[in-house]
mmCIF file of C-alpha atoms in Angstrom:
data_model
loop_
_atom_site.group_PDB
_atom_site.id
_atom_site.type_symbol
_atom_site.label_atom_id
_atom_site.label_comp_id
_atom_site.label_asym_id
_atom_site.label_seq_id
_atom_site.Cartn_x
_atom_site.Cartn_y
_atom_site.Cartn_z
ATOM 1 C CA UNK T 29 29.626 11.540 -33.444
ATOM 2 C CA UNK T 30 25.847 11.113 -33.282
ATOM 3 C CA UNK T 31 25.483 14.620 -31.786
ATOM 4 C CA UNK T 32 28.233 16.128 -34.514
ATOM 5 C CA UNK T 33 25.831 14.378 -37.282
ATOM 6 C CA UNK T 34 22.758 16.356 -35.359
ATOM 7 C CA UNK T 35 25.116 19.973 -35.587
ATOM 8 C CA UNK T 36 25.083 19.942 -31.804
ATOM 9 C CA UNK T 37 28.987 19.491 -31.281
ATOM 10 C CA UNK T 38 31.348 20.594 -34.400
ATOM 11 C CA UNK T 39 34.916 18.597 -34.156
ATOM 12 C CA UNK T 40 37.415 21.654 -34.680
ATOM 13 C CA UNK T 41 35.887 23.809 -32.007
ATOM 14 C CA UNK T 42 36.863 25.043 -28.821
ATOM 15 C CA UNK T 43 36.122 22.543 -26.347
ATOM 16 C CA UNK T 44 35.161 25.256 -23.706
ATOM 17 C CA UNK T 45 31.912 26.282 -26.439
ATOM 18 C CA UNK T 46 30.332 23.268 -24.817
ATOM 19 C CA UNK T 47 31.614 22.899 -21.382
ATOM 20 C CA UNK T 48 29.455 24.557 -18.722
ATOM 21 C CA UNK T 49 30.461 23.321 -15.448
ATOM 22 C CA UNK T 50 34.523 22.829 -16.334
ATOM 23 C CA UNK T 51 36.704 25.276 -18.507
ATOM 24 C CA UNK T 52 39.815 24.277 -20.366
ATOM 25 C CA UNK T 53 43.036 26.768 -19.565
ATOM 26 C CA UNK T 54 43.867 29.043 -22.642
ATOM 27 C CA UNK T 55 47.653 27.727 -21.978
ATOM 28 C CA UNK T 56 48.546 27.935 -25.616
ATOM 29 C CA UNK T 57 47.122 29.846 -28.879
ATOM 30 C CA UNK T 58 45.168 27.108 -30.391
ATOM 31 C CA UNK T 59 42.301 25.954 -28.615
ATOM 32 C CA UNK T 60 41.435 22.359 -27.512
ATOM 33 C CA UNK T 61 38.888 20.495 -29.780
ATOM 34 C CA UNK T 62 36.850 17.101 -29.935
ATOM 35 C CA UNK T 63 39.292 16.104 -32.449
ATOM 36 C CA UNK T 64 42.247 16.624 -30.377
ATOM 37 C CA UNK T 65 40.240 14.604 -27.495
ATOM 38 C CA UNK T 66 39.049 12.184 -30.005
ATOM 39 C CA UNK T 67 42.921 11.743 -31.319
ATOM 40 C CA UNK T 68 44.730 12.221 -27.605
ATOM 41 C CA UNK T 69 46.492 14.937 -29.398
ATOM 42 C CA UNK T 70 45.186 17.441 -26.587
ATOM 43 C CA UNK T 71 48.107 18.429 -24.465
ATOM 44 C CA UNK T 72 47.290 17.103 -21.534
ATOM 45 C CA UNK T 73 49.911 15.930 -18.812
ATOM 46 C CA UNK T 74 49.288 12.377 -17.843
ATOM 47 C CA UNK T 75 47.802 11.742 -14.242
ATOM 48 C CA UNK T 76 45.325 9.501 -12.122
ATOM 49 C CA UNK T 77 47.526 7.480 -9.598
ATOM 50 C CA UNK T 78 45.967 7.289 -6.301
ATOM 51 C CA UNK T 79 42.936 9.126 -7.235
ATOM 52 C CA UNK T 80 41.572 7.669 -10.596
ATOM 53 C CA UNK T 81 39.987 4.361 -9.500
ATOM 54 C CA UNK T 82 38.776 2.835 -6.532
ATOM 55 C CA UNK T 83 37.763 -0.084 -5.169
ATOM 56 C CA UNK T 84 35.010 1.030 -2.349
ATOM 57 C CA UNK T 85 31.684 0.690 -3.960
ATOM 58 C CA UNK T 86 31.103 3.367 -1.184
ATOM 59 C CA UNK T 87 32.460 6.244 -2.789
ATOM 60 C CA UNK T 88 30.060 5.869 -5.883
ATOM 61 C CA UNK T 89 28.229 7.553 -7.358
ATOM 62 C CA UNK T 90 30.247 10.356 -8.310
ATOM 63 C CA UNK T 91 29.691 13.397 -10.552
ATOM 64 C CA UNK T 92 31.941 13.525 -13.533
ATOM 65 C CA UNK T 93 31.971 17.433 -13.913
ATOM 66 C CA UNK T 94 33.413 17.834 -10.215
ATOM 67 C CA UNK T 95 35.808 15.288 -11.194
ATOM 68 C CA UNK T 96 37.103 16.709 -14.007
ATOM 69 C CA UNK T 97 37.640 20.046 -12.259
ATOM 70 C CA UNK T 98 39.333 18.679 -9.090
ATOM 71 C CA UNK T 99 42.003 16.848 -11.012
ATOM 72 C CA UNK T 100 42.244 18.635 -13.991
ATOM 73 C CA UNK T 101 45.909 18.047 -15.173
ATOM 74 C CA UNK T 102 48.275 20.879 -17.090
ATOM 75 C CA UNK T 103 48.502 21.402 -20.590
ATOM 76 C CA UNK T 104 51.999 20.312 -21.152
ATOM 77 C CA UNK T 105 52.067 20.934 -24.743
ATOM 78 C CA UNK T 106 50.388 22.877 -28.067
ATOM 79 C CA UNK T 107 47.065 20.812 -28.887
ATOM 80 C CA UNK T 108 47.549 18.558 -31.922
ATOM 81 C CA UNK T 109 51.881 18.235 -31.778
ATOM 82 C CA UNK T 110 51.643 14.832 -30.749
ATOM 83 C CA UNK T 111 49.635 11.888 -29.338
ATOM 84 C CA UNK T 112 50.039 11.016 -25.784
ATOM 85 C CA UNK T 113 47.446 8.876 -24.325
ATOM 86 C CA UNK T 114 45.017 11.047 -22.091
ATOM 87 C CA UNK T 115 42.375 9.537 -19.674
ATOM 88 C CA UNK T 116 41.085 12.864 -18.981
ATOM 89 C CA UNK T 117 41.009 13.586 -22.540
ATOM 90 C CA UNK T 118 38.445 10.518 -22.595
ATOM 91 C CA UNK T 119 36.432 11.502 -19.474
ATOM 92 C CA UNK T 120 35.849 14.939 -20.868
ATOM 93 C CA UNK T 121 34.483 13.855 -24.010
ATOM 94 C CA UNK T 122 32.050 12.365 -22.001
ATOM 95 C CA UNK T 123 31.151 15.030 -19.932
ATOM 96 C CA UNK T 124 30.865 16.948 -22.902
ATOM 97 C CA UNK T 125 27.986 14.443 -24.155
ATOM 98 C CA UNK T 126 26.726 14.688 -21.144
ATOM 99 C CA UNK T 127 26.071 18.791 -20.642
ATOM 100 C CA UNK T 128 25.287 18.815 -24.889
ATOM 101 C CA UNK T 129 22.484 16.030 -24.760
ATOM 102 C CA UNK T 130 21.094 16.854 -21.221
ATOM 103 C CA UNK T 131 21.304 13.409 -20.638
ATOM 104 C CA UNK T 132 23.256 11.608 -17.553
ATOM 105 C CA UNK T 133 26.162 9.951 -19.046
ATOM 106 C CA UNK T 134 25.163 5.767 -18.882
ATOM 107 C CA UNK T 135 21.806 7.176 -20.157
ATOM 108 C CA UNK T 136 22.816 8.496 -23.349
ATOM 109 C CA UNK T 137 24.927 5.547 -23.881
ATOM 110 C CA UNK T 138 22.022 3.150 -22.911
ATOM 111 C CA UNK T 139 19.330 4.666 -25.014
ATOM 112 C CA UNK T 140 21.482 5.620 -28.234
ATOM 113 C CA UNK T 141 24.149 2.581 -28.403
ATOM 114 C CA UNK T 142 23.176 -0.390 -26.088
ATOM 115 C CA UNK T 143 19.455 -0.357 -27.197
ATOM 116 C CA UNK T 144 19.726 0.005 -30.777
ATOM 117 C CA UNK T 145 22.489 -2.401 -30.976
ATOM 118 C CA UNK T 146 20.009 -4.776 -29.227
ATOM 119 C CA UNK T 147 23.363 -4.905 -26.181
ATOM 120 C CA UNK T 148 21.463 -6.694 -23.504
ATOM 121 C CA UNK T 149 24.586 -7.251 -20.954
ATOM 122 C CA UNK T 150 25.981 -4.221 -21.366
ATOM 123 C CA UNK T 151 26.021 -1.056 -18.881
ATOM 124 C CA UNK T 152 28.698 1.641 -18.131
ATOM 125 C CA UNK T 153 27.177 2.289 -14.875
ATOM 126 C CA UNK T 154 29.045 1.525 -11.621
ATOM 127 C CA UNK T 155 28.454 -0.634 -10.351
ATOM 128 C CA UNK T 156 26.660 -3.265 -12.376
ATOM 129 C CA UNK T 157 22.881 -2.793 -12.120
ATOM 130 C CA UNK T 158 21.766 -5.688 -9.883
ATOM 131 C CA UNK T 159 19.832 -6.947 -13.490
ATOM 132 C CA UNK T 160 23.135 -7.914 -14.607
ATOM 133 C CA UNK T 161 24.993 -8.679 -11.421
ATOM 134 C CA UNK T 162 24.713 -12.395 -11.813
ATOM 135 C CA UNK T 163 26.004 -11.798 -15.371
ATOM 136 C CA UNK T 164 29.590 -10.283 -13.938
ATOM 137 C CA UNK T 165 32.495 -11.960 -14.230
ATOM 138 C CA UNK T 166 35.037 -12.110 -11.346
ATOM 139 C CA UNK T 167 38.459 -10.615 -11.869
ATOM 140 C CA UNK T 168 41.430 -12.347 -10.951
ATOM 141 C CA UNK T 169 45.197 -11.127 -10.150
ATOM 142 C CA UNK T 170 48.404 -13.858 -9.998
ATOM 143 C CA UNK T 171 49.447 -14.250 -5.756
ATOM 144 C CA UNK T 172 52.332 -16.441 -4.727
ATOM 145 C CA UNK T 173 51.920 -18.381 -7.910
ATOM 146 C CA UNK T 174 47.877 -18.965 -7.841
ATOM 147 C CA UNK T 175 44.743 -16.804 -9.289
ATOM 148 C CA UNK T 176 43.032 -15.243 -6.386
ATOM 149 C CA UNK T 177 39.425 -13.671 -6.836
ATOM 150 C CA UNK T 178 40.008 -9.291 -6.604
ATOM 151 C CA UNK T 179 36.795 -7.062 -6.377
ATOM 152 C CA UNK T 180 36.318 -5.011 -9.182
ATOM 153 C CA UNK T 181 37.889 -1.608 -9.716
ATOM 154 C CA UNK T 182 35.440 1.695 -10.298
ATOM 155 C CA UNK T 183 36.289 4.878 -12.380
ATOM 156 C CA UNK T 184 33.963 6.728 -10.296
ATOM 157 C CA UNK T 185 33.888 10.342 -12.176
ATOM 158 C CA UNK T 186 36.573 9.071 -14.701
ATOM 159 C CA UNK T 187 33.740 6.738 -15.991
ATOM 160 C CA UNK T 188 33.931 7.420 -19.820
ATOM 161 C CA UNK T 189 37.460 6.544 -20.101
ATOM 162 C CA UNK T 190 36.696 3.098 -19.189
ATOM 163 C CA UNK T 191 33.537 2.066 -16.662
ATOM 164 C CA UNK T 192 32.204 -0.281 -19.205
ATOM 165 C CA UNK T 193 31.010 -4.039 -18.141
ATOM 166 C CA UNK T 194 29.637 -5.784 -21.855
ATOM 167 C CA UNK T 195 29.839 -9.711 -22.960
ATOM 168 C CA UNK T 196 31.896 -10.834 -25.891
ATOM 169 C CA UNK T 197 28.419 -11.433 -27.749
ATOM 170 C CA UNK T 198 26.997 -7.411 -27.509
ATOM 171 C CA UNK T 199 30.658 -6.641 -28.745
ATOM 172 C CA UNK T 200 30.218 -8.417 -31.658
ATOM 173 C CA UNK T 201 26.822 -6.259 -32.445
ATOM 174 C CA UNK T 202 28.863 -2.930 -31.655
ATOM 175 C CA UNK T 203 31.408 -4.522 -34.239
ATOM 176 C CA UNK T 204 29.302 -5.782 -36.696
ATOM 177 C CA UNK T 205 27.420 -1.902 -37.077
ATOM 178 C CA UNK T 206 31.476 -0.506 -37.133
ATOM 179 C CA UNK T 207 31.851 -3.103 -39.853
ATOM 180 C CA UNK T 208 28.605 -2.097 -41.751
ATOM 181 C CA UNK T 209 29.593 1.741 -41.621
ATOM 182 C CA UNK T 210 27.312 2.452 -38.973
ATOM 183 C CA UNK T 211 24.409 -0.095 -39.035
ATOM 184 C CA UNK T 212 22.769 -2.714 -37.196
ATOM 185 C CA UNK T 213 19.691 -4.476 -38.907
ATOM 186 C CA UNK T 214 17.441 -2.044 -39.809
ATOM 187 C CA UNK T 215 19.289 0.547 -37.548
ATOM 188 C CA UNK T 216 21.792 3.343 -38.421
ATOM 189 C CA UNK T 217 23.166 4.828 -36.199
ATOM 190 C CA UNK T 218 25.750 6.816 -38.086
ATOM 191 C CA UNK T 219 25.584 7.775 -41.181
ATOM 192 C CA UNK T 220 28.056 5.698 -43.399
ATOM 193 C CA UNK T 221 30.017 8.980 -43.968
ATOM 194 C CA UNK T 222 30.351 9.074 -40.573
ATOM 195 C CA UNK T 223 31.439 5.949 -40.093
ATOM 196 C CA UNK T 224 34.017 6.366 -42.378
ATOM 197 C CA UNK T 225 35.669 9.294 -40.746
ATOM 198 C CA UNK T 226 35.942 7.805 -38.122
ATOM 199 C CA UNK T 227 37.634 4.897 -39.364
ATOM 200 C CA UNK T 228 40.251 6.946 -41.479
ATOM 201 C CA UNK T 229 43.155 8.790 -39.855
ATOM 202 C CA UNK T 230 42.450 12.167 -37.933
ATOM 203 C CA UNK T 231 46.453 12.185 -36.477
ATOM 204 C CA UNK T 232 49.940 10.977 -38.002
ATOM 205 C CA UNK T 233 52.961 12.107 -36.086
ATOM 206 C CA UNK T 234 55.153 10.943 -38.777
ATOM 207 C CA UNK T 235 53.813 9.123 -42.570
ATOM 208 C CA UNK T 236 56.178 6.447 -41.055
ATOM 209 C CA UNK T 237 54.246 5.507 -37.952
ATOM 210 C CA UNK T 238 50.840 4.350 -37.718
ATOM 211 C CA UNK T 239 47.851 6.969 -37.686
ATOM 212 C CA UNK T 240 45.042 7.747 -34.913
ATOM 213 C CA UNK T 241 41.585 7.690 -36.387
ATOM 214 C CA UNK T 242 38.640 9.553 -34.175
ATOM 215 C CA UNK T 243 38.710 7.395 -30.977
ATOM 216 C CA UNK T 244 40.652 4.098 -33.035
ATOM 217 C CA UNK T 245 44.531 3.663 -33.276
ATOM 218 C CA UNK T 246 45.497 2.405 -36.398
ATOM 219 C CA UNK T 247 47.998 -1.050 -36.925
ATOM 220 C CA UNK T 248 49.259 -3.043 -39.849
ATOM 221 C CA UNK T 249 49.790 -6.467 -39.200
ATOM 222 C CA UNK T 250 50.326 -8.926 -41.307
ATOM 223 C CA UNK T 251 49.918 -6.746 -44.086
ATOM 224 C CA UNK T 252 46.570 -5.222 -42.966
ATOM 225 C CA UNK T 253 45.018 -2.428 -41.925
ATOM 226 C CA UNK T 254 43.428 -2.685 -38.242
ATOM 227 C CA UNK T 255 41.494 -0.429 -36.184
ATOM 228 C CA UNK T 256 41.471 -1.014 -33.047
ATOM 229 C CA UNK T 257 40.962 -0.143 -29.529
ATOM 230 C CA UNK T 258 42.277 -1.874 -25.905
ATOM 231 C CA UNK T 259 43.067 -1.507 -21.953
ATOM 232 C CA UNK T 260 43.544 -3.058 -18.961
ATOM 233 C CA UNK T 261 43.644 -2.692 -15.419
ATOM 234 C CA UNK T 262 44.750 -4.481 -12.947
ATOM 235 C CA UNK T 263 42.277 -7.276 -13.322
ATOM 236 C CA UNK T 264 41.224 -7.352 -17.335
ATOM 237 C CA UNK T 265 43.273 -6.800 -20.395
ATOM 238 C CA UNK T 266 40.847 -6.467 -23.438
ATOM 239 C CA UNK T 267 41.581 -6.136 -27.110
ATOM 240 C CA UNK T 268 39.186 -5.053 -30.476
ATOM 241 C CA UNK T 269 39.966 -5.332 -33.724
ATOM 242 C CA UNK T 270 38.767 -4.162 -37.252
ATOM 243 C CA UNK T 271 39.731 -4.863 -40.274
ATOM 244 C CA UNK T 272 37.042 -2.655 -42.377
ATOM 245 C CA UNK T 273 38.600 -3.599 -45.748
ATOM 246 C CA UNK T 274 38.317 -7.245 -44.842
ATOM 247 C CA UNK T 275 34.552 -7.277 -42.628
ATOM 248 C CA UNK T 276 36.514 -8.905 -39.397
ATOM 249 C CA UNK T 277 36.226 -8.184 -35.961
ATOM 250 C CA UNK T 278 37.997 -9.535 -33.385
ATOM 251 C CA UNK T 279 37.120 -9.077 -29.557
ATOM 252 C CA UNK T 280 38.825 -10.823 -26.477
ATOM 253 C CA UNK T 281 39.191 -10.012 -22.896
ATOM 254 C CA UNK T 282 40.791 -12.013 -19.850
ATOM 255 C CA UNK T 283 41.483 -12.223 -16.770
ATOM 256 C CA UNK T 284 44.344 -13.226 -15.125
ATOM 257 C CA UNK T 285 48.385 -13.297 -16.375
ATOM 258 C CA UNK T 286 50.833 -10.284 -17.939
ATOM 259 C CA UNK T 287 48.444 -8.343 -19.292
ATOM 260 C CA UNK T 288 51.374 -6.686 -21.073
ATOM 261 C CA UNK T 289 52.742 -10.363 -22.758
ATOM 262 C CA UNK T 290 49.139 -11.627 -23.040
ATOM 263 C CA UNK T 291 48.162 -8.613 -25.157
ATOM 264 C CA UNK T 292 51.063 -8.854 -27.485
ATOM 265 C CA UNK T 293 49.745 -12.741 -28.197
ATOM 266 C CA UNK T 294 46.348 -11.362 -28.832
ATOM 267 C CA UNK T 295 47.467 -9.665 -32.174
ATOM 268 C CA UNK T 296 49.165 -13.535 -33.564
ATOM 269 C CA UNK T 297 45.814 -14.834 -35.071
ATOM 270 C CA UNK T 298 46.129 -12.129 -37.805
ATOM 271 C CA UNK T 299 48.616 -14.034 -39.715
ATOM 272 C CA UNK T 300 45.415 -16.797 -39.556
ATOM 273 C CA UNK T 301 43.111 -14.822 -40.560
ATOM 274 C CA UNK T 302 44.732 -13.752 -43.581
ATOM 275 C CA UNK T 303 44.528 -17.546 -44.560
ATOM 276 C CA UNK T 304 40.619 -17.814 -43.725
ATOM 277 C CA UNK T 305 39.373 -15.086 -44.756
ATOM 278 C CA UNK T 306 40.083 -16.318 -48.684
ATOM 279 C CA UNK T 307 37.595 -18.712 -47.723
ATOM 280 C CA UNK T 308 34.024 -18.155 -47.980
ATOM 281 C CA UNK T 309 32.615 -19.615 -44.553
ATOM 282 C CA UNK T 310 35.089 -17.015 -42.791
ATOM 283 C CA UNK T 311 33.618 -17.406 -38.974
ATOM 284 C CA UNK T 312 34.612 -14.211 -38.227
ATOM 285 C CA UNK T 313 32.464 -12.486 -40.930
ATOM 286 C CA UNK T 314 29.200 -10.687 -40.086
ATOM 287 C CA UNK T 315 27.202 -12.392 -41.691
ATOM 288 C CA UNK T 316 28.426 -15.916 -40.658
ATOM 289 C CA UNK T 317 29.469 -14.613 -37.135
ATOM 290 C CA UNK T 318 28.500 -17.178 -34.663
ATOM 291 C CA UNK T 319 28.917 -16.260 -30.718
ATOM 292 C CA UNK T 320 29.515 -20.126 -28.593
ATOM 293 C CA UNK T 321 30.054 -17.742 -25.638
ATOM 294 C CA UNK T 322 27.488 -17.189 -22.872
ATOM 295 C CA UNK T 323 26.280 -13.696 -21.548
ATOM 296 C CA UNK T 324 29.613 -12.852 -19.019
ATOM 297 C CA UNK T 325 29.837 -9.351 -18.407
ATOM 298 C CA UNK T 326 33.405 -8.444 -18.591
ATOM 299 C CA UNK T 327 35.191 -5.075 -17.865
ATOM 300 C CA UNK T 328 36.281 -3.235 -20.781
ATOM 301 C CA UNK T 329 38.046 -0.149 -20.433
ATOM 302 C CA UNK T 330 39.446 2.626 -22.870
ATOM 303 C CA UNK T 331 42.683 3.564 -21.114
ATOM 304 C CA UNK T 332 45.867 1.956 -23.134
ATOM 305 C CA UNK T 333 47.747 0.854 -20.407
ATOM 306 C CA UNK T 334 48.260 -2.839 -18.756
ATOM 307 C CA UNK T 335 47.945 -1.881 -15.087
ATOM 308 C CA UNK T 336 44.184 -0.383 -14.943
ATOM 309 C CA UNK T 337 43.372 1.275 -18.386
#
């Protein structure tokens, strides 16, 4: 969104204007756009098993662009008829930030998010720079009834859908500037117009069913209006939540358990919140947001599934 703000990528055109090392298939009329990337309204067939992640630290680096083009999946349907959850989708956005900046991926995420947003344990690179190694937190998987330590998983050349490492405190500056339509102290980094776009819904299937917004899905709970964002793999389930008309945010990630039940039980402290927030020491306001957490890189990942997101 920081490069649409600059006019270097326009939302509602062809993706293939910016793409120089991987083309889109003309498979139906309309084109593919950012905002059907941005929405997972693209088309795209869903893919990745056996080839998406890895756990061989080996295989790394890898270049997203060669990625992309070696497992590009089929258009399945017209762009914008429906969402369906698209990895890909994800990773090309990426790539496209990549090839319109000039800038390596984890660099232009580094220099124009992490710094500004003063995110000092947070990286997307794989793996974790040995700065932040110590940082990491292990990931564990349920065995014959006990925890056992796993080694991490990579997304290698899927990276923007979900190579992310960042502690619960640095997500509660990313928050706070979503909360504050796009600033961070005396940083903006969108402009508040921006900010609200992408906050307000891009998709709805159906006025009955809840909207996407550019790169949030939207949920009422409790009577509220929440923006929000999770995955998992096999190791990490992590949730975020906004509640824009209220100024809350609400991050957690975990190791450990059914992802699936554990992410369900993530979503109960709305009906508390309600009750807090009429108060005016709400904890989980910006400006009385206080993090009793210590600097633990964990993985956070954009894919919306609960076995490796």
């Amino acid at each position: 969104m920081q490069l649409v703000e600059q006019g270097k990528l326009d939302l509602d055109v062809d993706v293939n204007t910016y793409l120089k090392t991987v083309k889109i298939p003309k498979t139906y009329p309309q084109p593919v756009t950012l905002h059907h990337l941005m929405t997972h309204t693209a088309g795209f067939e869903e893919g990745g098993v056996g080839y998406q992640i890895t756990t061989d630290p080996a295989k790394l680096p890898v270049s997203i662009s060669e990625t992309l083009a070696k497992h590009m999946p089929a258009l399945v349907r017209p762009p914008g008829e429906m969402t369906s959850y698209s990895n890909y989708g994800a990773s090309l956005a990426g790539l496209i930030v990549e090839e319109v900046s000039g800038m390596a991926y984890y660099d232009y995420i580094q220099k124009n998010i992490f710094d500004p947003l003063e995110m000092k344990y947070a990286t997307v690179e794989e793996p974790i720079p040995a700065s932040l190694a110590p940082n990491a937190m292990l990931g564990y998987a349920r065995e014959n009834g006990q925890f056992v330590a796993k080694p991490p998983t990579f997304e290698g050349g899927f990276r923007p859908a979900g190579s992310g490492a960042v502690s619960a405190l640095d997500m509660a500056h990313f928050m706070i500037a979503h909360l504050q339509d796009g600033r961070y102290g005396n940083k903006q980094l969108l402009k508040p117009e921006t900010a609200k776009l992408m906050h307000s819904p891009a998709f709805q299937f159906d006025e009955r069913l809840p909207a996407m917004d550019l790169g949030f899905y939207e949920l009422r709970m409790n009577g509220l209006r929440v923006i929000s964002h999770g995955g998992a793999d096999t190791l990490f389930s992590t949730e975020l939540y906004l509640v824009p008309d209220k100024q809350i945010g609400i991050f957690v990630s975990f190791s450990g358990g059914d992802g699936g039940l554990q992410r369900q039980g993530c979503r109960k402290p709305f009906s508390i919140v309600t009750i807090r927030h009429k108060k005016s020491n709400c904890l989980l306001c910006p400006k009385n947001l206080r993090m009793p957490c210590r600097n633990t890189l964990v993985p956070i990942s954009s894919r919306a599934v609960t076995t490796r997101i």
